[in-house]
CSV table of C-alpha atoms in Angstrom, one decimal:
chain,number,residue,atom,x,y,z
O,151,MET,CA,-0.2,-0.1,0.1
O,152,ALA,CA,1.7,3.5,-0.6
O,153,LEU,CA,1.6,6.2,1.7
O,154,ILE,CA,-0.6,9.5,1.2
O,155,ILE,CA,0.5,12.4,2.7
O,156,THR,CA,-2.9,14.1,3.9
O,157,ASP,CA,-4.0,18.2,4.4
O,158,GLU,CA,-2.1,18.6,8.3
O,159,CYS,CA,1.3,18.6,6.3
O,160,ILE,CA,3.2,21.8,7.0
O,161,ASN,CA,5.6,21.7,4.7
O,162,CYS,CA,8.9,21.2,6.9
O,163,ASP,CA,10.9,19.6,4.5
O,164,VAL,CA,12.8,16.7,5.9
O,165,CYS,CA,10.2,13.7,4.5
O,166,GLU,CA,11.2,14.3,1.1
O,167,PRO,CA,15.1,13.9,1.4
O,168,GLU,CA,14.4,10.6,3.7
O,169,CYS,CA,12.8,9.1,0.8
O,170,PRO,CA,14.9,6.3,-1.2
O,171,ASN,CA,12.5,5.5,-3.7
O,172,GLU,CA,11.9,10.0,-4.3
O,173,ALA,CA,8.3,9.6,-4.6
O,174,ILE,CA,7.7,12.5,-2.1
O,175,THR,CA,7.8,16.1,-4.2
O,176,PRO,CA,6.7,18.7,-3.4
O,177,GLY,CA,3.0,19.7,-5.1
O,178,ASP,CA,0.5,22.9,-5.0
O,179,GLU,CA,0.5,23.2,-1.4
O,180,ILE,CA,1.9,20.6,0.5
O,181,TYR,CA,4.2,17.7,-0.4
O,182,GLU,CA,2.6,14.9,-2.3
O,183,ILE,CA,3.9,10.8,-3.0
O,184,GLU,CA,4.1,9.5,-6.1
O,185,PRO,CA,1.8,6.0,-5.5
O,186,SER,CA,4.0,4.0,-8.5
O,187,LYS,CA,7.1,4.7,-7.0
O,188,CYS,CA,6.4,4.9,-3.1
O,189,THR,CA,7.4,0.9,-1.7
O,190,GLU,CA,6.6,2.3,2.0
O,191,CYS,CA,9.9,1.8,2.5
O,192,VAL,CA,10.4,-2.4,2.0
O,193,GLY,CA,13.6,-3.2,0.6
O,194,HIS,CA,15.4,-0.2,1.5
O,195,TYR,CA,14.3,0.3,5.3
O,196,ASP,CA,12.2,-1.5,7.8
O,197,THR,CA,9.8,0.7,8.7
O,198,PRO,CA,8.2,4.3,6.2
O,199,GLN,CA,10.8,7.2,6.3
O,200,CYS,CA,8.9,9.7,6.0
O,201,VAL,CA,6.5,8.6,8.6
O,202,GLU,CA,9.7,8.5,11.0
O,203,VAL,CA,10.4,12.2,10.6
O,204,CYS,CA,7.1,13.9,9.6
O,205,PRO,CA,6.5,15.9,13.0
O,206,VAL,CA,2.5,16.0,12.6
O,207,ASP,CA,2.2,12.6,11.7
O,208,CYS,CA,-0.3,13.3,8.7
O,209,ILE,CA,1.0,10.1,6.2
O,210,PRO,CA,-1.1,7.5,6.3
O,211,LYS,CA,-1.7,4.1,4.4
O,212,ASP,CA,-3.2,5.1,0.8
O,213,PRO,CA,-6.6,3.1,0.6
O,214,ASP,CA,-6.8,3.6,-3.3
O,215,HIS,CA,-3.2,2.2,-3.4
O,216,VAL,CA,-3.7,-1.0,-1.3
O,217,GLU,CA,-0.2,-3.9,-2.0
O,218,ASN,CA,0.4,-6.3,0.0
O,219,GLU,CA,3.9,-6.6,1.0
O,220,ASP,CA,5.3,-9.2,-1.8
O,221,GLN,CA,3.8,-6.6,-4.0
O,222,LEU,CA,5.9,-3.7,-2.5
O,223,MET,CA,9.3,-5.9,-2.8
O,224,GLU,CA,8.1,-6.1,-6.7
O,225,LYS,CA,7.5,-2.6,-7.0
O,226,TYR,CA,11.0,-2.0,-5.2
O,227,LYS,CA,12.5,-4.6,-7.2
O,228,LEU,CA,10.8,-3.1,-10.7
O,229,LEU,CA,12.0,0.6,-9.1
O,230,THR,CA,15.4,-0.3,-8.7
O,231,GLY,CA,16.6,-2.8,-11.3
O,232,SER,CA,17.3,-5.4,-8.3
């Protein structure tokens, strides 16, 4: 399941550099996560790094992009060429 950044985002800039897949980008009003690049850090880390550093807890799982651990690992392999 990809993650999503909610309206509670304060644009603090800490999440973007933490994303190993470069899935987080500045949007018009708040940061955004590209679902096709988000693996919840599967393949890179044990936990999503953006969630770890977010000071306002505004990065939940995206119910519109449900994926299990195996699907996230496959996406990781496609993105990294592993």
